[in-house]
mmCIF file of C-alpha atoms and ligand atoms in Angstrom:
data_model
loop_
_atom_site.group_PDB
_atom_site.id
_atom_site.type_symbol
_atom_site.label_atom_id
_atom_site.label_comp_id
_atom_site.label_asym_id
_atom_site.label_seq_id
_atom_site.Cartn_x
_atom_site.Cartn_y
_atom_site.Cartn_z
ATOM 1 C CA UNK A 1080 7.317 87.122 28.527
ATOM 2 C CA UNK A 1081 9.413 84.540 26.663
ATOM 3 C CA UNK A 1082 11.491 85.784 23.755
ATOM 4 C CA UNK A 1083 11.356 83.777 20.525
ATOM 5 C CA UNK A 1084 13.574 83.940 17.455
ATOM 6 C CA UNK A 1085 13.525 81.862 14.319
ATOM 7 C CA UNK A 1086 14.748 82.156 10.750
ATOM 8 C CA UNK A 1087 14.054 80.778 7.331
ATOM 9 C CA UNK A 1088 16.107 80.876 4.141
ATOM 10 C CA UNK A 1089 14.825 82.495 0.944
ATOM 11 C CA UNK A 1090 16.331 79.602 -0.996
ATOM 12 C CA UNK A 1091 13.229 78.475 -2.904
ATOM 13 C CA UNK A 1092 9.518 77.825 -2.643
ATOM 14 C CA UNK A 1093 8.240 76.909 0.812
ATOM 15 C CA UNK A 1094 6.979 73.358 1.251
ATOM 16 C CA UNK A 1095 4.807 71.505 3.765
ATOM 17 C CA UNK A 1096 7.859 70.647 5.884
ATOM 18 C CA UNK A 1097 8.712 74.314 6.363
ATOM 19 C CA UNK A 1098 5.075 75.054 7.102
ATOM 20 C CA UNK A 1099 4.269 72.321 9.623
ATOM 21 C CA UNK A 1100 7.806 72.094 11.014
ATOM 22 C CA UNK A 1101 8.258 75.816 11.567
ATOM 23 C CA UNK A 1102 6.122 78.613 10.129
ATOM 24 C CA UNK A 1103 2.752 77.479 11.428
ATOM 25 C CA UNK A 1104 4.172 77.336 14.944
ATOM 26 C CA UNK A 1105 5.588 80.836 14.591
ATOM 27 C CA UNK A 1106 2.058 82.075 14.009
ATOM 28 C CA UNK A 1107 0.884 80.616 17.315
ATOM 29 C CA UNK A 1108 4.069 81.692 19.147
ATOM 30 C CA UNK A 1109 3.476 85.365 18.319
ATOM 31 C CA UNK A 1110 0.288 85.221 20.412
ATOM 32 C CA UNK A 1111 2.047 84.333 23.676
ATOM 33 C CA UNK A 1112 5.645 85.575 23.298
ATOM 34 C CA UNK A 1113 7.768 88.494 22.163
ATOM 35 C CA UNK A 1114 8.708 86.971 18.817
ATOM 36 C CA UNK A 1115 11.309 87.908 16.173
ATOM 37 C CA UNK A 1116 11.228 86.189 12.783
ATOM 38 C CA UNK A 1117 13.840 86.743 10.153
ATOM 39 C CA UNK A 1118 14.311 85.927 6.501
ATOM 40 C CA UNK A 1119 17.927 84.770 6.578
ATOM 41 C CA UNK A 1120 19.085 86.153 3.256
ATOM 42 C CA UNK A 1121 22.765 86.048 4.299
ATOM 43 C CA UNK A 1122 22.465 82.312 4.905
ATOM 44 C CA UNK A 1123 21.043 81.885 1.408
ATOM 45 C CA UNK A 1124 24.305 83.310 -0.008
ATOM 46 C CA UNK A 1125 25.910 79.972 0.893
ATOM 47 C CA UNK A 1126 24.119 78.602 -2.164
ATOM 48 C CA UNK A 1127 24.787 79.734 -5.658
ATOM 49 C CA UNK A 1128 21.737 81.933 -6.347
ATOM 50 C CA UNK A 1129 21.277 84.432 -9.121
ATOM 51 C CA UNK A 1130 21.203 87.939 -7.520
ATOM 52 C CA UNK A 1131 17.792 88.722 -9.015
ATOM 53 C CA UNK A 1132 16.430 85.405 -7.775
ATOM 54 C CA UNK A 1133 17.718 86.079 -4.256
ATOM 55 C CA UNK A 1134 16.072 89.521 -4.218
ATOM 56 C CA UNK A 1135 12.776 88.191 -5.571
ATOM 57 C CA UNK A 1136 12.742 85.135 -3.310
ATOM 58 C CA UNK A 1137 13.490 87.214 -0.191
ATOM 59 C CA UNK A 1138 10.484 89.469 -0.795
ATOM 60 C CA UNK A 1139 8.344 86.557 -1.875
ATOM 61 C CA UNK A 1140 9.158 84.697 1.331
ATOM 62 C CA UNK A 1141 8.149 87.772 3.330
ATOM 63 C CA UNK A 1142 4.804 87.731 1.442
ATOM 64 C CA UNK A 1143 4.320 84.028 2.221
ATOM 65 C CA UNK A 1144 5.073 84.561 5.923
ATOM 66 C CA UNK A 1145 2.609 87.443 6.122
ATOM 67 C CA UNK A 1146 0.032 85.356 4.266
ATOM 68 C CA UNK A 1147 0.603 82.493 6.703
ATOM 69 C CA UNK A 1148 -0.485 84.807 9.506
ATOM 70 C CA UNK A 1149 2.740 86.410 10.738
ATOM 71 C CA UNK A 1150 1.355 89.704 11.977
ATOM 72 C CA UNK A 1151 3.741 92.689 12.198
ATOM 73 C CA UNK A 1152 1.514 94.145 14.932
ATOM 74 C CA UNK A 1153 2.209 91.099 17.124
ATOM 75 C CA UNK A 1154 5.821 90.260 16.295
ATOM 76 C CA UNK A 1155 8.907 91.598 14.534
ATOM 77 C CA UNK A 1156 9.499 90.445 10.940
ATOM 78 C CA UNK A 1157 12.737 91.522 9.243
ATOM 79 C CA UNK A 1158 15.490 90.669 6.785
ATOM 80 C CA UNK A 1159 18.714 89.428 8.377
ATOM 81 C CA UNK A 1160 20.927 91.625 6.150
ATOM 82 C CA UNK A 1161 19.150 94.759 7.407
ATOM 83 C CA UNK A 1162 20.624 94.217 10.869
ATOM 84 C CA UNK A 1163 24.444 94.435 10.645
ATOM 85 C CA UNK A 1164 24.914 93.127 14.205
ATOM 86 C CA UNK A 1165 24.293 89.580 12.891
ATOM 87 C CA UNK A 1166 27.526 89.653 10.891
ATOM 88 C CA UNK A 1167 29.408 91.508 13.608
ATOM 89 C CA UNK A 1168 28.499 89.016 16.323
ATOM 90 C CA UNK A 1169 29.109 86.079 13.981
ATOM 91 C CA UNK A 1170 32.794 87.051 13.772
ATOM 92 C CA UNK A 1171 33.177 87.214 17.535
ATOM 93 C CA UNK A 1172 31.513 83.799 17.834
ATOM 94 C CA UNK A 1173 33.689 82.362 15.042
ATOM 95 C CA UNK A 1174 36.589 83.156 17.316
ATOM 96 C CA UNK A 1175 35.030 80.871 19.920
ATOM 97 C CA UNK A 1176 33.552 77.964 17.908
ATOM 98 C CA UNK A 1177 36.070 75.370 16.791
ATOM 99 C CA UNK A 1178 36.888 73.752 13.471
ATOM 100 C CA UNK A 1179 36.143 70.338 14.964
ATOM 101 C CA UNK A 1180 32.669 71.375 16.105
ATOM 102 C CA UNK A 1181 31.702 72.736 12.715
ATOM 103 C CA UNK A 1182 33.125 69.723 10.906
ATOM 104 C CA UNK A 1183 30.688 67.485 12.779
ATOM 105 C CA UNK A 1184 27.557 69.332 11.574
ATOM 106 C CA UNK A 1185 25.512 66.874 9.514
ATOM 107 C CA UNK A 1186 23.840 69.623 7.449
ATOM 108 C CA UNK A 1187 27.304 70.786 6.379
ATOM 109 C CA UNK A 1188 28.339 67.243 5.482
ATOM 110 C CA UNK A 1189 25.124 66.707 3.490
ATOM 111 C CA UNK A 1190 25.283 70.017 1.643
ATOM 112 C CA UNK A 1191 29.042 70.034 1.031
ATOM 113 C CA UNK A 1192 28.648 66.433 -0.197
ATOM 114 C CA UNK A 1193 30.861 65.960 -3.170
ATOM 115 C CA UNK A 1194 31.026 69.616 -4.220
ATOM 116 C CA UNK A 1195 34.481 70.409 -5.508
ATOM 117 C CA UNK A 1196 34.741 73.942 -4.128
ATOM 118 C CA UNK A 1197 33.000 74.146 -0.759
ATOM 119 C CA UNK A 1198 32.336 77.728 0.316
ATOM 120 C CA UNK A 1199 33.711 78.871 3.667
ATOM 121 C CA UNK A 1200 30.278 80.388 4.366
ATOM 122 C CA UNK A 1201 28.663 76.957 4.159
ATOM 123 C CA UNK A 1202 31.103 75.778 6.823
ATOM 124 C CA UNK A 1203 30.583 78.737 9.169
ATOM 125 C CA UNK A 1204 26.809 78.852 8.516
ATOM 126 C CA UNK A 1205 25.881 77.495 12.001
ATOM 127 C CA UNK A 1206 27.863 80.263 13.709
ATOM 128 C CA UNK A 1207 25.893 82.955 11.878
ATOM 129 C CA UNK A 1208 22.769 81.079 12.976
ATOM 130 C CA UNK A 1209 24.012 81.154 16.584
ATOM 131 C CA UNK A 1210 24.495 84.923 16.237
ATOM 132 C CA UNK A 1211 20.913 85.281 14.885
ATOM 133 C CA UNK A 1212 19.586 83.604 18.002
ATOM 134 C CA UNK A 1213 21.865 84.976 20.720
ATOM 135 C CA UNK A 1214 21.463 88.612 19.629
ATOM 136 C CA UNK A 1215 17.808 88.538 20.666
ATOM 137 C CA UNK A 1216 18.257 86.834 24.053
ATOM 138 C CA UNK A 1217 15.892 84.172 22.706
ATOM 139 C CA UNK A 1218 14.632 81.579 25.198
ATOM 140 C CA UNK A 1219 12.849 79.529 22.528
ATOM 141 C CA UNK A 1220 13.732 78.722 18.923
ATOM 142 C CA UNK A 1221 10.866 77.060 17.009
ATOM 143 C CA UNK A 1222 12.391 74.840 14.296
ATOM 144 C CA UNK A 1223 11.984 71.477 12.576
ATOM 145 C CA UNK A 1224 13.818 68.382 13.737
ATOM 146 C CA UNK A 1225 16.722 68.864 11.295
ATOM 147 C CA UNK A 1226 17.906 71.935 13.233
ATOM 148 C CA UNK A 1227 18.423 70.105 16.529
ATOM 149 C CA UNK A 1228 22.180 69.817 16.069
ATOM 150 C CA UNK A 1229 22.575 73.500 15.162
ATOM 151 C CA UNK A 1230 20.679 74.453 18.317
ATOM 152 C CA UNK A 1231 22.927 72.236 20.419
ATOM 153 C CA UNK A 1232 25.943 74.027 18.949
ATOM 154 C CA UNK A 1233 24.367 77.417 19.708
ATOM 155 C CA UNK A 1234 23.870 76.371 23.332
ATOM 156 C CA UNK A 1235 27.441 75.117 23.526
ATOM 157 C CA UNK A 1236 28.825 78.389 22.112
ATOM 158 C CA UNK A 1237 26.671 80.477 24.480
ATOM 159 C CA UNK A 1238 27.677 78.470 27.547
ATOM 160 C CA UNK A 1239 31.349 78.539 26.668
ATOM 161 C CA UNK A 1240 31.248 82.302 26.075
ATOM 162 C CA UNK A 1241 29.417 82.937 29.360
ATOM 163 C CA UNK A 1242 31.940 80.804 31.253
ATOM 164 C CA UNK A 1243 34.935 82.499 29.681
ATOM 165 C CA UNK A 1244 33.750 86.148 29.634
ATOM 166 C CA UNK A 1245 30.962 86.294 32.205
ATOM 167 C CA UNK A 1246 27.179 86.135 31.785
ATOM 168 C CA UNK A 1247 26.463 87.635 28.332
ATOM 169 C CA UNK A 1248 24.012 85.417 26.451
ATOM 170 C CA UNK A 1249 20.710 83.718 27.236
ATOM 171 C CA UNK A 1250 21.054 79.987 26.509
ATOM 172 C CA UNK A 1251 18.167 79.070 24.165
ATOM 173 C CA UNK A 1252 16.068 75.911 23.797
ATOM 174 C CA UNK A 1253 14.793 74.409 20.545
ATOM 175 C CA UNK A 1254 11.003 74.041 20.419
ATOM 176 C CA UNK A 1255 10.190 71.228 18.041
ATOM 177 C CA UNK A 1256 6.555 70.319 17.253
ATOM 178 C CA UNK A 1257 5.163 66.904 18.238
ATOM 179 C CA UNK A 1258 3.617 66.316 14.813
ATOM 180 C CA UNK A 1259 5.200 67.631 11.597
ATOM 181 C CA UNK A 1260 8.783 68.154 12.805
ATOM 182 C CA UNK A 1261 10.060 65.921 10.036
ATOM 183 C CA UNK A 1262 7.922 65.816 6.894
ATOM 184 C CA UNK A 1263 9.320 63.341 4.382
ATOM 185 C CA UNK A 1264 9.553 63.429 0.583
ATOM 186 C CA UNK A 1265 6.406 61.828 -0.881
ATOM 187 C CA UNK A 1266 8.405 59.852 -3.440
ATOM 188 C CA UNK A 1267 11.355 59.016 -1.178
ATOM 189 C CA UNK A 1268 9.877 58.764 2.321
ATOM 190 C CA UNK A 1269 13.308 57.872 3.716
ATOM 191 C CA UNK A 1270 14.543 61.456 3.179
ATOM 192 C CA UNK A 1271 13.101 64.789 4.328
ATOM 193 C CA UNK A 1272 11.045 67.019 2.080
ATOM 194 C CA UNK A 1273 13.494 69.706 0.984
ATOM 195 C CA UNK A 1274 13.604 72.889 -1.073
ATOM 196 C CA UNK A 1275 17.058 72.284 -2.396
ATOM 197 C CA UNK A 1276 16.528 68.752 -3.709
ATOM 198 C CA UNK A 1277 14.779 68.541 -7.052
ATOM 199 C CA UNK A 1278 11.827 66.233 -6.411
ATOM 200 C CA UNK A 1279 8.746 67.845 -7.990
ATOM 201 C CA UNK A 1280 6.376 64.956 -7.242
ATOM 202 C CA UNK A 1281 7.831 64.413 -3.773
ATOM 203 C CA UNK A 1282 7.467 68.014 -2.592
ATOM 204 C CA UNK A 1283 4.242 69.923 -1.998
ATOM 205 C CA UNK A 1284 4.726 73.679 -2.136
ATOM 206 C CA UNK A 1285 2.471 75.694 0.120
ATOM 207 C CA UNK A 1286 1.333 77.664 -2.915
ATOM 208 C CA UNK A 1287 0.590 74.510 -4.964
ATOM 209 C CA UNK A 1288 -2.840 74.473 -6.601
ATOM 210 C CA UNK A 1289 -5.474 72.007 -5.301
ATOM 211 C CA UNK A 1290 -5.180 69.820 -8.436
ATOM 212 C CA UNK A 1291 -1.410 69.539 -7.958
ATOM 213 C CA UNK A 1292 -1.828 68.623 -4.294
ATOM 214 C CA UNK A 1293 -4.382 65.943 -5.207
ATOM 215 C CA UNK A 1294 -2.103 64.521 -7.878
ATOM 216 C CA UNK A 1295 0.986 64.411 -5.641
ATOM 217 C CA UNK A 1296 -0.857 62.765 -2.747
ATOM 218 C CA UNK A 1297 -2.437 60.220 -5.113
ATOM 219 C CA UNK A 1298 1.005 59.320 -6.475
ATOM 220 C CA UNK A 1299 2.704 59.281 -3.064
ATOM 221 C CA UNK A 1300 4.712 56.110 -2.484
ATOM 222 C CA UNK A 1301 3.201 53.695 0.059
ATOM 223 C CA UNK A 1302 3.659 49.890 0.271
ATOM 224 C CA UNK A 1303 1.892 46.728 -0.795
ATOM 225 C CA UNK A 1304 0.618 45.137 2.380
ATOM 226 C CA UNK A 1305 -2.685 47.037 2.276
ATOM 227 C CA UNK A 1306 -2.921 47.579 6.044
ATOM 228 C CA UNK A 1307 -3.420 51.122 7.338
ATOM 229 C CA UNK A 1308 -1.244 51.581 10.420
ATOM 230 C CA UNK A 1309 1.216 54.190 11.737
ATOM 231 C CA UNK A 1310 4.670 52.598 11.584
ATOM 232 C CA UNK A 1311 7.505 54.981 10.666
ATOM 233 C CA UNK A 1312 10.093 52.213 10.269
ATOM 234 C CA UNK A 1313 8.101 49.591 8.385
ATOM 235 C CA UNK A 1314 5.671 51.866 6.519
ATOM 236 C CA UNK A 1315 7.401 55.252 6.072
ATOM 237 C CA UNK A 1316 5.259 56.438 3.131
ATOM 238 C CA UNK A 1317 1.972 55.793 4.885
ATOM 239 C CA UNK A 1318 3.319 57.202 8.170
ATOM 240 C CA UNK A 1319 4.215 60.409 6.341
ATOM 241 C CA UNK A 1320 0.686 60.762 4.948
ATOM 242 C CA UNK A 1321 -0.778 60.159 8.410
ATOM 243 C CA UNK A 1322 1.636 62.734 9.853
ATOM 244 C CA UNK A 1323 0.520 65.344 7.325
ATOM 245 C CA UNK A 1324 -3.098 64.539 8.131
ATOM 246 C CA UNK A 1325 -2.372 64.736 11.865
ATOM 247 C CA UNK A 1326 -0.665 68.100 11.403
ATOM 248 C CA UNK A 1327 -3.739 69.451 9.548
ATOM 249 C CA UNK A 1328 -6.251 68.162 12.092
ATOM 250 C CA UNK A 1329 -4.149 68.647 15.235
ATOM 251 C CA UNK A 1330 -4.594 64.945 16.014
ATOM 252 C CA UNK A 1331 -2.337 62.016 16.784
ATOM 253 C CA UNK A 1332 -1.493 60.219 13.481
ATOM 254 C CA UNK A 1333 -1.841 56.829 15.135
ATOM 255 C CA UNK A 1334 -5.416 57.594 16.207
ATOM 256 C CA UNK A 1335 -6.273 58.706 12.670
ATOM 257 C CA UNK A 1336 -4.912 55.436 11.234
ATOM 258 C CA UNK A 1337 -7.580 53.488 13.165
ATOM 259 C CA UNK A 1338 -10.348 55.180 11.185
ATOM 260 C CA UNK A 1339 -9.129 53.914 7.776
ATOM 261 C CA UNK A 1340 -9.035 50.603 5.994
ATOM 262 C CA UNK A 1341 -8.082 51.596 2.481
ATOM 263 C CA UNK A 1342 -5.099 53.623 1.267
ATOM 264 C CA UNK A 1343 -7.247 55.279 -1.405
ATOM 265 C CA UNK A 1344 -9.755 56.657 1.116
ATOM 266 C CA UNK A 1345 -6.961 57.934 3.342
ATOM 267 C CA UNK A 1346 -5.190 59.654 0.443
ATOM 268 C CA UNK A 1347 -8.383 61.350 -0.671
ATOM 269 C CA UNK A 1348 -8.992 62.782 2.806
ATOM 270 C CA UNK A 1349 -5.350 63.805 3.310
ATOM 271 C CA UNK A 1350 -5.422 65.772 0.039
ATOM 272 C CA UNK A 1351 -8.675 67.459 1.043
ATOM 273 C CA UNK A 1352 -7.356 68.381 4.502
ATOM 274 C CA UNK A 1353 -4.167 69.869 3.026
ATOM 275 C CA UNK A 1354 -6.088 71.885 0.454
ATOM 276 C CA UNK A 1355 -8.368 73.292 3.168
ATOM 277 C CA UNK A 1356 -5.447 74.058 5.514
ATOM 278 C CA UNK A 1357 -3.611 76.006 2.822
ATOM 279 C CA UNK A 1358 -6.595 77.786 1.260
ATOM 280 C CA UNK A 1359 -6.641 80.908 3.501
ATOM 281 C CA UNK A 1360 -2.878 81.349 3.159
ATOM 282 C CA UNK A 1361 -3.058 81.054 -0.620
ATOM 283 C CA UNK A 1362 -5.814 83.669 -0.815
ATOM 284 C CA UNK A 1363 -3.940 86.139 1.407
ATOM 285 C CA UNK A 1364 -0.720 85.614 -0.533
ATOM 286 C CA UNK A 1365 -2.294 87.279 -3.577
ATOM 287 C CA UNK A 1366 -2.973 90.432 -1.555
ATOM 288 C CA UNK A 1367 0.560 90.795 -0.211
ATOM 289 C CA UNK A 1368 2.355 89.924 -3.421
ATOM 290 C CA UNK A 1369 0.328 92.608 -5.194
ATOM 291 C CA UNK A 1370 1.605 95.268 -2.770
ATOM 292 C CA UNK A 1371 5.405 94.969 -2.460
ATOM 293 C CA UNK A 1372 5.840 98.601 -1.282
ATOM 294 C CA UNK A 1373 3.711 97.712 1.762
ATOM 295 C CA UNK A 1374 5.819 94.585 2.386
ATOM 296 C CA UNK A 1375 8.998 96.723 2.201
ATOM 297 C CA UNK A 1376 7.490 99.116 4.742
ATOM 298 C CA UNK A 1377 6.740 96.232 7.104
ATOM 299 C CA UNK A 1378 10.314 94.933 6.736
ATOM 300 C CA UNK A 1379 11.757 98.408 7.354
ATOM 301 C CA UNK A 1380 9.724 98.812 10.506
ATOM 302 C CA UNK A 1381 10.807 95.305 11.587
ATOM 303 C CA UNK A 1382 14.490 96.133 10.963
ATOM 304 C CA UNK A 1383 14.231 99.244 13.157
ATOM 305 C CA UNK A 1384 12.823 97.178 16.029
ATOM 306 C CA UNK A 1385 15.302 94.332 15.522
ATOM 307 C CA UNK A 1386 18.332 96.674 15.377
ATOM 308 C CA UNK A 1387 17.343 98.239 18.666
ATOM 309 C CA UNK A 1388 17.533 94.888 20.467
ATOM 310 C CA UNK A 1389 20.463 93.417 18.509
ATOM 311 C CA UNK A 1390 22.786 96.405 18.893
ATOM 312 C CA UNK A 1391 22.554 96.289 22.686
ATOM 313 C CA UNK A 1392 23.467 92.579 22.791
ATOM 314 C CA UNK A 1393 26.274 93.030 20.282
ATOM 315 C CA UNK A 1394 27.753 95.826 22.398
ATOM 316 C CA UNK A 1395 27.559 93.622 25.483
ATOM 317 C CA UNK A 1396 29.484 90.852 23.687
ATOM 318 C CA UNK A 1397 32.035 93.293 22.213
ATOM 319 C CA UNK A 1398 32.687 94.767 25.667
ATOM 320 C CA UNK A 1399 32.957 91.300 27.190
ATOM 321 C CA UNK A 1400 35.752 90.200 24.819
ATOM 322 C CA UNK A 1401 37.683 93.462 25.286
ATOM 323 C CA UNK A 1402 36.905 95.570 22.215
ATOM 324 C CA UNK A 1403 37.177 99.288 23.037
ATOM 325 C CA UNK A 1404 33.851 101.150 22.820
ATOM 326 C CA UNK A 1405 33.881 104.205 20.577
ATOM 327 C CA UNK A 1406 34.006 107.499 22.530
HETATM 328 P P1 ATP B 2471 16.483 72.854 2.391
HETATM 329 O O1 ATP B 2471 15.193 72.097 2.300
HETATM 330 O O2 ATP B 2471 16.901 73.532 1.142
HETATM 331 O O3 ATP B 2471 17.565 72.119 3.124
HETATM 332 P P2 ATP B 2471 15.236 73.981 4.480
HETATM 333 O O4 ATP B 2471 13.829 74.113 3.983
HETATM 334 O O5 ATP B 2471 15.622 72.861 5.383
HETATM 335 O O6 ATP B 2471 16.150 74.080 3.265
HETATM 336 P P3 ATP B 2471 15.031 76.477 5.866
HETATM 337 O O7 ATP B 2471 14.189 77.156 4.865
HETATM 338 O O8 ATP B 2471 16.034 77.373 6.478
HETATM 339 O O9 ATP B 2471 15.783 75.262 5.254
HETATM 340 O O10 ATP B 2471 14.126 75.815 6.979
HETATM 341 C C1 ATP B 2471 13.167 76.573 7.636
HETATM 342 C C2 ATP B 2471 12.517 75.738 8.702
HETATM 343 O O11 ATP B 2471 11.821 74.636 8.136
HETATM 344 C C3 ATP B 2471 13.512 75.148 9.709
HETATM 345 O O12 ATP B 2471 12.994 75.339 11.000
HETATM 346 C C4 ATP B 2471 13.548 73.675 9.362
HETATM 347 O O13 ATP B 2471 13.827 72.875 10.484
HETATM 348 C C5 ATP B 2471 12.148 73.444 8.850
HETATM 349 N N1 ATP B 2471 12.097 72.308 7.915
HETATM 350 C C6 ATP B 2471 12.756 72.184 6.749
HETATM 351 N N2 ATP B 2471 12.467 71.015 6.141
HETATM 352 C C7 ATP B 2471 11.583 70.366 6.964
HETATM 353 C C8 ATP B 2471 10.884 69.110 6.884
HETATM 354 N N3 ATP B 2471 11.021 68.300 5.857
HETATM 355 N N4 ATP B 2471 10.043 68.784 7.897
HETATM 356 C C9 ATP B 2471 9.864 69.614 8.957
HETATM 357 N N5 ATP B 2471 10.501 70.808 9.081
HETATM 358 C C10 ATP B 2471 11.341 71.193 8.104
HETATM 359 N N1 LTN B 2472 19.660 77.032 9.721
HETATM 360 C C1 LTN B 2472 18.249 77.120 9.536
HETATM 361 C C2 LTN B 2472 17.794 78.512 9.185
HETATM 362 C C3 LTN B 2472 18.179 79.508 10.237
HETATM 363 C C4 LTN B 2472 17.611 79.609 11.544
HETATM 364 C C5 LTN B 2472 18.266 80.725 12.160
HETATM 365 C C6 LTN B 2472 16.636 78.901 12.233
HETATM 366 C C7 LTN B 2472 19.112 80.480 10.156
HETATM 367 N N2 LTN B 2472 19.161 81.207 11.274
HETATM 368 C C8 LTN B 2472 17.977 81.074 13.470
HETATM 369 C C9 LTN B 2472 16.352 79.285 13.552
HETATM 370 C C10 LTN B 2472 17.014 80.363 14.159
HETATM 371 C C11 LTN B 2472 17.893 76.109 8.452
HETATM 372 O O1 LTN B 2472 18.694 75.768 7.653
HETATM 373 N N3 LTN B 2472 16.692 75.660 8.432
#
């Protein structure tokens, strides 16, 4: 059975990009694979979060994932910081990845931007991500399109390590969905929908109320030529709406475009489809968020299962590089 691992940061409210690009596919992956999903709270430390916010957001994200259909009977759900092997392996891998490789990461360049004091953790972030993946011998890593480069780096690190120290890691592949891998901001369709950019009208949260979803879709930026067609370059706003619709219906956005003549009709149906797609998740979220002790139990059980797998791989890597095993 294939092994899957993916992670998501507790850095803010989940949006449609996170849902269609990643989380929804995790729910189907758990049916056919041995899947591990982790809330990457250590990665979120690369941003300046209030400690109480980080704690609350980590548990809230676990509630959202459970509400989305992540089922602890079918997969392993855990918090990254509960499994110390992630940090241990990250150090070993940092001694293999190079400064030049990390400097080329576009997410680092975007996030470091013009910050005056760039944290070292933001720079080494992709190596911790490589450790997350390699510890579980993952064959598949379901992510959105923006993580392609990080996955390439993970493969590079794994291959280099295997060549230098002998076969130690499984070399993983990114699994990126056909529709929904890159959901764009509704107000700025040239940039991706993002948790860390403040764009309230451009971002639809997966817990947004139906009236908010309707309003945001109605106000979504399109163009003036009045022709409904799927053209990402020439008509990015409309293409984004068709992509969201396609992701809801499981249909090709181009096919959907042929059924519409007016932007208004399309927008109305897109809003309705989104509201219906999110309704079950939103209802279940109430149940989980009202029972945090149960969520903590699920995460504890997940950490036990994750540690069992991760510790074995860590030991294999530690042995390979020449660290002495404890008697
Ligand atoms: P930020 O938006 O703050 O940069 P993020 O949402 O990209 O954060 P994560 O929460 O770690 O970062 O992402 C979780 C998953 O969601 C990843 O697999 C990522 O590829 C995917 N994802 C994020 N944004 C989008 C988007 N706009 N479209 C499709 N997938 C996305
Ligand atoms: N870097 C990812 C989040 C992430 C991840 C992972 C994804 C951390 N560790 C392991 C897949 C597998 C992001 O920023 N979206």
